Amino acid sequence: MTFPLPPDPTGTILGRRTFLRGAALALAGAPLGRLAGQPPAGPETTAAGLIVRSREPQNLEFPVGRLDRVITPNELFYVRNHFPAPTVDAAAWRLKVEGHVARPVELTLEAIRKLPAVTLPATLECCGNNRADLSPKTKGVQWGPGAVSTAEWTGVPLGAVLEMAGIRPGAVEVVLEGADRGTVADPPSPGPIPFARSLPLAKALRPEVLLAHTMNGVPLPAAHGAPLRAVVAGWYGVASIKWLTRLIVTDRPFQGFYQTYDYSVWDRSIGVPQLRVVTGMEVKSLVSHPAPQEAVPAGKPYKIRGAAWAGEHTVTTVEVSTDGGQSWGAARLLGQATPFTWRLWEFDWNAPAVGPAKVLARATDDAGRTQPLTRDPDRKNYVINHLIPVAVEVRG
Ligand SMILES: Nc1nc2c(c(=O)[nH]1)N[C@H]1C(S)=C(S)[C@@H](COP(=O)(O)O)O[C@H]1N2
Ligand SMILES: [Mo]
């Protein structure tokens, strides 16, 4: 099976040459992306330009001002780790498939690489993306707008691997376990626990759920889960378990830490609040240009630019306001809609007045969802898609 390639209005999809050039620049750059002896200007960055939100565990943010194509280069793809990244010896590595199956199997990387592969582009967004914009401040990594990126993933459908083991009648979920582990403080875990999450079989068996060994045409980088990770297209990034070691088919729902205490939101659909695990991504947009506090020239054409995504749904419109939300105009959606993938957009602005201005973007999808104006506190510190203005300065 093949999925359509993402549209790339700026030219061809990032090619090998660009990758090599990117890698060469990364090597040539100073370790922290600035010259020795100079005071830090703004947040610390990696040589490639990722914003360092924490060093250990490593949490790195995509600098959204670098958004100029659908596919994010690997060295600019955000990184979200809960524990120190594990060292995995690919030769000794095995993927175990067990639990409520007819015949447990163990697969080598070589065996997985020989299975029929699928390539699909997919946007991953951390459900804590934009957490730094919440007030009052909430716990968790204080992300700006760039805990979101898009890659073209190649791998084996999860369903094909589960079929090799034979899902037994009565199975409801599959737990995906990573090789990374650590002790959780609140509530205290019984010693180290692995990073693990489950998927209901209804999602796990869909064609857009892959076990990916290749990212943008090269072997999966260590930071992104080498040698094998899940890519659960359409869902918040937390479902896409990295450094996979084990799949456990279960006949009952999994209640792991990362889908009960963490990564859950309040749900009132039955009339009494209950915690519900975060799943599909909400509709959302980001403004890549102008950057916050950027000086925009008055009386001259300026292109406001950004991206919009909608998880398992399709973005239908993006509207832009340059007056803090009083009036709105339609942005141009670039390229074509590609499932599970953000879409770039642009909006022509001719800033009339001199002084501060507030730029807002608002996306709507084919399920009729629109980004909300205000923050819903039931979402705790997750699922942040309300409208967040970008403050800019119009200069004569
Ligand atoms: N094993 C493992 N898988 C993981 C995580 C992790 O810490 N450990 N973080 C999750 C979260 S919260 C996100 S948002 C995505 C981020 O994927 P990336 O680091 O490739 O961007 O990985 C998910 N998979
Ligand atoms: Mo995340």
PDB file of N, CA, C and O in Angstrom, residues 131-172:
ATOM      1  N   ARG A 131       2.251  24.646  25.940  1.00  0.00           N
ATOM      2  CA  ARG A 131       1.959  24.700  27.376  1.00  0.00           C
ATOM      3  C   ARG A 131       2.456  26.003  28.011  1.00  0.00           C
ATOM      4  O   ARG A 131       1.860  26.515  28.965  1.00  0.00           O
ATOM      5  N   ALA A 132       3.533  26.576  27.452  1.00  0.00           N
ATOM      6  CA  ALA A 132       4.072  27.824  28.024  1.00  0.00           C
ATOM      7  C   ALA A 132       3.068  28.971  27.889  1.00  0.00           C
ATOM      8  O   ALA A 132       3.204  29.999  28.558  1.00  0.00           O
ATOM      9  N   ASP A 133       2.055  28.811  27.022  1.00  0.00           N
ATOM     10  CA  ASP A 133       1.049  29.859  26.839  1.00  0.00           C
ATOM     11  C   ASP A 133      -0.096  29.755  27.835  1.00  0.00           C
ATOM     12  O   ASP A 133      -1.001  30.593  27.811  1.00  0.00           O
ATOM     13  N   LEU A 134      -0.095  28.722  28.686  1.00  0.00           N
ATOM     14  CA  LEU A 134      -1.192  28.566  29.649  1.00  0.00           C
ATOM     15  C   LEU A 134      -0.951  29.432  30.875  1.00  0.00           C
ATOM     16  O   LEU A 134       0.163  29.534  31.363  1.00  0.00           O
ATOM     17  N   SER A 135      -2.036  30.062  31.349  1.00  0.00           N
ATOM     18  CA  SER A 135      -1.940  30.725  32.641  1.00  0.00           C
ATOM     19  C   SER A 135      -3.211  30.396  33.416  1.00  0.00           C
ATOM     20  O   SER A 135      -4.296  30.459  32.845  1.00  0.00           O
ATOM     21  N   PRO A 136      -3.138  29.991  34.684  1.00  0.00           N
ATOM     22  CA  PRO A 136      -1.878  29.849  35.406  1.00  0.00           C
ATOM     23  C   PRO A 136      -1.018  28.724  34.809  1.00  0.00           C
ATOM     24  O   PRO A 136      -1.532  27.837  34.119  1.00  0.00           O
ATOM     25  N   LYS A 137       0.271  28.827  35.093  1.00  0.00           N
ATOM     26  CA  LYS A 137       1.258  27.854  34.652  1.00  0.00           C
ATOM     27  C   LYS A 137       0.870  26.449  35.128  1.00  0.00           C
ATOM     28  O   LYS A 137       0.382  26.283  36.235  1.00  0.00           O
ATOM     29  N   THR A 138       1.069  25.438  34.277  1.00  0.00           N
ATOM     30  CA  THR A 138       0.776  24.056  34.677  1.00  0.00           C
ATOM     31  C   THR A 138       2.055  23.239  34.638  1.00  0.00           C
ATOM     32  O   THR A 138       3.054  23.671  34.060  1.00  0.00           O
ATOM     33  N   LYS A 139       2.010  22.047  35.218  1.00  0.00           N
ATOM     34  CA  LYS A 139       3.215  21.215  35.267  1.00  0.00           C
ATOM     35  C   LYS A 139       3.500  20.597  33.896  1.00  0.00           C
ATOM     36  O   LYS A 139       2.603  20.437  33.074  1.00  0.00           O
ATOM     37  N   GLY A 140       4.753  20.243  33.701  1.00  0.00           N
ATOM     38  CA  GLY A 140       5.163  19.615  32.446  1.00  0.00           C
ATOM     39  C   GLY A 140       6.138  20.507  31.704  1.00  0.00           C
ATOM     40  O   GLY A 140       6.363  21.664  32.078  1.00  0.00           O
ATOM     41  N   VAL A 141       6.722  19.955  30.626  1.00  0.00           N
ATOM     42  CA  VAL A 141       7.681  20.711  29.811  1.00  0.00           C
ATOM     43  C   VAL A 141       6.990  21.976  29.303  1.00  0.00           C
ATOM     44  O   VAL A 141       5.857  21.924  28.820  1.00  0.00           O
ATOM     45  N   GLN A 142       7.657  23.118  29.441  1.00  0.00           N
ATOM     46  CA  GLN A 142       7.061  24.406  29.042  1.00  0.00           C
ATOM     47  C   GLN A 142       7.320  24.663  27.549  1.00  0.00           C
ATOM     48  O   GLN A 142       8.165  25.472  27.166  1.00  0.00           O
ATOM     49  N   TRP A 143       6.559  23.959  26.726  1.00  0.00           N
ATOM     50  CA  TRP A 143       6.710  24.077  25.275  1.00  0.00           C
ATOM     51  C   TRP A 143       6.160  25.394  24.753  1.00  0.00           C
ATOM     52  O   TRP A 143       5.100  25.835  25.189  1.00  0.00           O
ATOM     53  N   GLY A 144       6.834  25.972  23.778  1.00  0.00           N
ATOM     54  CA  GLY A 144       6.257  27.022  22.951  1.00  0.00           C
ATOM     55  C   GLY A 144       5.408  26.347  21.872  1.00  0.00           C
ATOM     56  O   GLY A 144       4.839  25.277  22.116  1.00  0.00           O
ATOM     57  N   PRO A 145       5.355  26.934  20.662  1.00  0.00           N
ATOM     58  CA  PRO A 145       4.469  26.388  19.622  1.00  0.00           C
ATOM     59  C   PRO A 145       5.055  25.231  18.803  1.00  0.00           C
ATOM     60  O   PRO A 145       4.376  24.685  17.948  1.00  0.00           O
ATOM     61  N   GLY A 146       6.332  24.839  19.095  1.00  0.00           N
ATOM     62  CA  GLY A 146       7.011  23.920  18.177  1.00  0.00           C
ATOM     63  C   GLY A 146       7.167  22.476  18.637  1.00  0.00           C
ATOM     64  O   GLY A 146       8.056  21.785  18.141  1.00  0.00           O
ATOM     65  N   ALA A 147       6.291  21.988  19.543  1.00  0.00           N
ATOM     66  CA  ALA A 147       6.334  20.548  19.856  1.00  0.00           C
ATOM     67  C   ALA A 147       5.441  19.830  18.851  1.00  0.00           C
ATOM     68  O   ALA A 147       4.478  19.128  19.195  1.00  0.00           O
ATOM     69  N   VAL A 148       5.729  20.075  17.586  1.00  0.00           N
ATOM     70  CA  VAL A 148       4.973  19.504  16.462  1.00  0.00           C
ATOM     71  C   VAL A 148       5.902  19.489  15.252  1.00  0.00           C
ATOM     72  O   VAL A 148       6.685  20.423  15.061  1.00  0.00           O
ATOM     73  N   SER A 149       5.856  18.419  14.481  1.00  0.00           N
ATOM     74  CA  SER A 149       6.702  18.272  13.299  1.00  0.00           C
ATOM     75  C   SER A 149       6.068  17.221  12.395  1.00  0.00           C
ATOM     76  O   SER A 149       5.161  16.500  12.815  1.00  0.00           O
ATOM     77  N   THR A 150       6.570  17.153  11.156  1.00  0.00           N
ATOM     78  CA  THR A 150       6.010  16.201  10.193  1.00  0.00           C
ATOM     79  C   THR A 150       7.131  15.444   9.514  1.00  0.00           C
ATOM     80  O   THR A 150       8.112  16.057   9.083  1.00  0.00           O
ATOM     81  N   ALA A 151       7.002  14.126   9.438  1.00  0.00           N
ATOM     82  CA  ALA A 151       7.998  13.314   8.712  1.00  0.00           C
ATOM     83  C   ALA A 151       7.280  12.327   7.811  1.00  0.00           C
ATOM     84  O   ALA A 151       6.075  12.076   7.965  1.00  0.00           O
ATOM     85  N   GLU A 152       8.057  11.771   6.894  1.00  0.00           N
ATOM     86  CA  GLU A 152       7.566  10.688   6.062  1.00  0.00           C
ATOM     87  C   GLU A 152       8.123   9.404   6.669  1.00  0.00           C
ATOM     88  O   GLU A 152       9.342   9.224   6.732  1.00  0.00           O
ATOM     89  N   TRP A 153       7.235   8.573   7.154  1.00  0.00           N
ATOM     90  CA  TRP A 153       7.623   7.375   7.909  1.00  0.00           C
ATOM     91  C   TRP A 153       7.499   6.144   7.041  1.00  0.00           C
ATOM     92  O   TRP A 153       6.522   6.008   6.301  1.00  0.00           O
ATOM     93  N   THR A 154       8.451   5.230   7.158  1.00  0.00           N
ATOM     94  CA  THR A 154       8.372   3.963   6.441  1.00  0.00           C
ATOM     95  C   THR A 154       8.462   2.834   7.456  1.00  0.00           C
ATOM     96  O   THR A 154       9.327   2.857   8.339  1.00  0.00           O
ATOM     97  N   GLY A 155       7.560   1.871   7.312  1.00  0.00           N
ATOM     98  CA  GLY A 155       7.572   0.748   8.240  1.00  0.00           C
ATOM     99  C   GLY A 155       6.487  -0.247   7.897  1.00  0.00           C
ATOM    100  O   GLY A 155       5.901  -0.215   6.810  1.00  0.00           O
ATOM    101  N   VAL A 156       6.214  -1.113   8.860  1.00  0.00           N
ATOM    102  CA  VAL A 156       5.274  -2.220   8.676  1.00  0.00           C
ATOM    103  C   VAL A 156       3.993  -1.871   9.423  1.00  0.00           C
ATOM    104  O   VAL A 156       4.054  -1.398  10.561  1.00  0.00           O
ATOM    105  N   PRO A 157       2.825  -2.098   8.814  1.00  0.00           N
ATOM    106  CA  PRO A 157       1.599  -1.851   9.580  1.00  0.00           C
ATOM    107  C   PRO A 157       1.602  -2.696  10.868  1.00  0.00           C
ATOM    108  O   PRO A 157       1.937  -3.882  10.829  1.00  0.00           O
ATOM    109  N   LEU A 158       1.246  -2.071  11.990  1.00  0.00           N
ATOM    110  CA  LEU A 158       1.181  -2.798  13.263  1.00  0.00           C
ATOM    111  C   LEU A 158       0.286  -4.023  13.124  1.00  0.00           C
ATOM    112  O   LEU A 158       0.593  -5.099  13.641  1.00  0.00           O
ATOM    113  N   GLY A 159      -0.810  -3.871  12.389  1.00  0.00           N
ATOM    114  CA  GLY A 159      -1.759  -4.969  12.212  1.00  0.00           C
ATOM    115  C   GLY A 159      -1.109  -6.198  11.593  1.00  0.00           C
ATOM    116  O   GLY A 159      -1.420  -7.339  11.976  1.00  0.00           O
ATOM    117  N   ALA A 160      -0.186  -5.987  10.658  1.00  0.00           N
ATOM    118  CA  ALA A 160       0.470  -7.121   9.985  1.00  0.00           C
ATOM    119  C   ALA A 160       1.313  -7.911  10.982  1.00  0.00           C
ATOM    120  O   ALA A 160       1.355  -9.153  10.935  1.00  0.00           O
ATOM    121  N   VAL A 161       1.970  -7.201  11.902  1.00  0.00           N
ATOM    122  CA  VAL A 161       2.804  -7.880  12.909  1.00  0.00           C
ATOM    123  C   VAL A 161       1.908  -8.618  13.917  1.00  0.00           C
ATOM    124  O   VAL A 161       2.202  -9.749  14.311  1.00  0.00           O
ATOM    125  N   LEU A 162       0.805  -7.987  14.294  1.00  0.00           N
ATOM    126  CA  LEU A 162      -0.108  -8.655  15.232  1.00  0.00           C
ATOM    127  C   LEU A 162      -0.701  -9.914  14.601  1.00  0.00           C
ATOM    128  O   LEU A 162      -0.872 -10.939  15.269  1.00  0.00           O
ATOM    129  N   GLU A 163      -0.969  -9.854  13.297  1.00  0.00           N
ATOM    130  CA  GLU A 163      -1.533 -11.029  12.612  1.00  0.00           C
ATOM    131  C   GLU A 163      -0.555 -12.201  12.622  1.00  0.00           C
ATOM    132  O   GLU A 163      -0.956 -13.363  12.629  1.00  0.00           O
ATOM    133  N   MET A 164       0.752 -11.898  12.598  1.00  0.00           N
ATOM    134  CA  MET A 164       1.746 -12.977  12.626  1.00  0.00           C
ATOM    135  C   MET A 164       1.623 -13.791  13.908  1.00  0.00           C
ATOM    136  O   MET A 164       1.864 -15.000  13.921  1.00  0.00           O
ATOM    137  N   ALA A 165       1.240 -13.099  15.003  1.00  0.00           N
ATOM    138  CA  ALA A 165       1.078 -13.793  16.283  1.00  0.00           C
ATOM    139  C   ALA A 165      -0.341 -14.352  16.434  1.00  0.00           C
ATOM    140  O   ALA A 165      -0.570 -15.234  17.261  1.00  0.00           O
ATOM    141  N   GLY A 166      -1.266 -13.830  15.643  1.00  0.00           N
ATOM    142  CA  GLY A 166      -2.651 -14.296  15.692  1.00  0.00           C
ATOM    143  C   GLY A 166      -3.397 -13.742  16.898  1.00  0.00           C
ATOM    144  O   GLY A 166      -3.242 -14.229  18.017  1.00  0.00           O
ATOM    145  N   ILE A 167      -4.211 -12.709  16.660  1.00  0.00           N
ATOM    146  CA  ILE A 167      -4.985 -12.097  17.754  1.00  0.00           C
ATOM    147  C   ILE A 167      -6.098 -13.067  18.145  1.00  0.00           C
ATOM    148  O   ILE A 167      -6.853 -13.527  17.291  1.00  0.00           O
ATOM    149  N   ARG A 168      -6.184 -13.383  19.439  1.00  0.00           N
ATOM    150  CA  ARG A 168      -7.215 -14.334  19.881  1.00  0.00           C
ATOM    151  C   ARG A 168      -8.546 -13.626  20.088  1.00  0.00           C
ATOM    152  O   ARG A 168      -8.584 -12.434  20.411  1.00  0.00           O
ATOM    153  N   PRO A 169      -9.663 -14.366  19.912  1.00  0.00           N
ATOM    154  CA  PRO A 169     -10.982 -13.763  20.166  1.00  0.00           C
ATOM    155  C   PRO A 169     -11.022 -13.216  21.588  1.00  0.00           C
ATOM    156  O   PRO A 169     -10.440 -13.812  22.497  1.00  0.00           O
ATOM    157  N   GLY A 170     -11.681 -12.089  21.762  1.00  0.00           N
ATOM    158  CA  GLY A 170     -11.768 -11.487  23.097  1.00  0.00           C
ATOM    159  C   GLY A 170     -10.723 -10.417  23.337  1.00  0.00           C
ATOM    160  O   GLY A 170     -10.780  -9.713  24.343  1.00  0.00           O
ATOM    161  N   ALA A 171      -9.753 -10.282  22.426  1.00  0.00           N
ATOM    162  CA  ALA A 171      -8.726  -9.234  22.585  1.00  0.00           C
ATOM    163  C   ALA A 171      -9.355  -7.866  22.381  1.00  0.00           C
ATOM    164  O   ALA A 171     -10.248  -7.709  21.535  1.00  0.00           O
ATOM    165  N   VAL A 172      -8.912  -6.878  23.160  1.00  0.00           N
ATOM    166  CA  VAL A 172      -9.467  -5.532  23.012  1.00  0.00           C
ATOM    167  C   VAL A 172      -8.405  -4.463  22.738  1.00  0.00           C
ATOM    168  O   VAL A 172      -8.672  -3.459  22.095  1.00  0.00           O
TER     169      VAL A 172
END
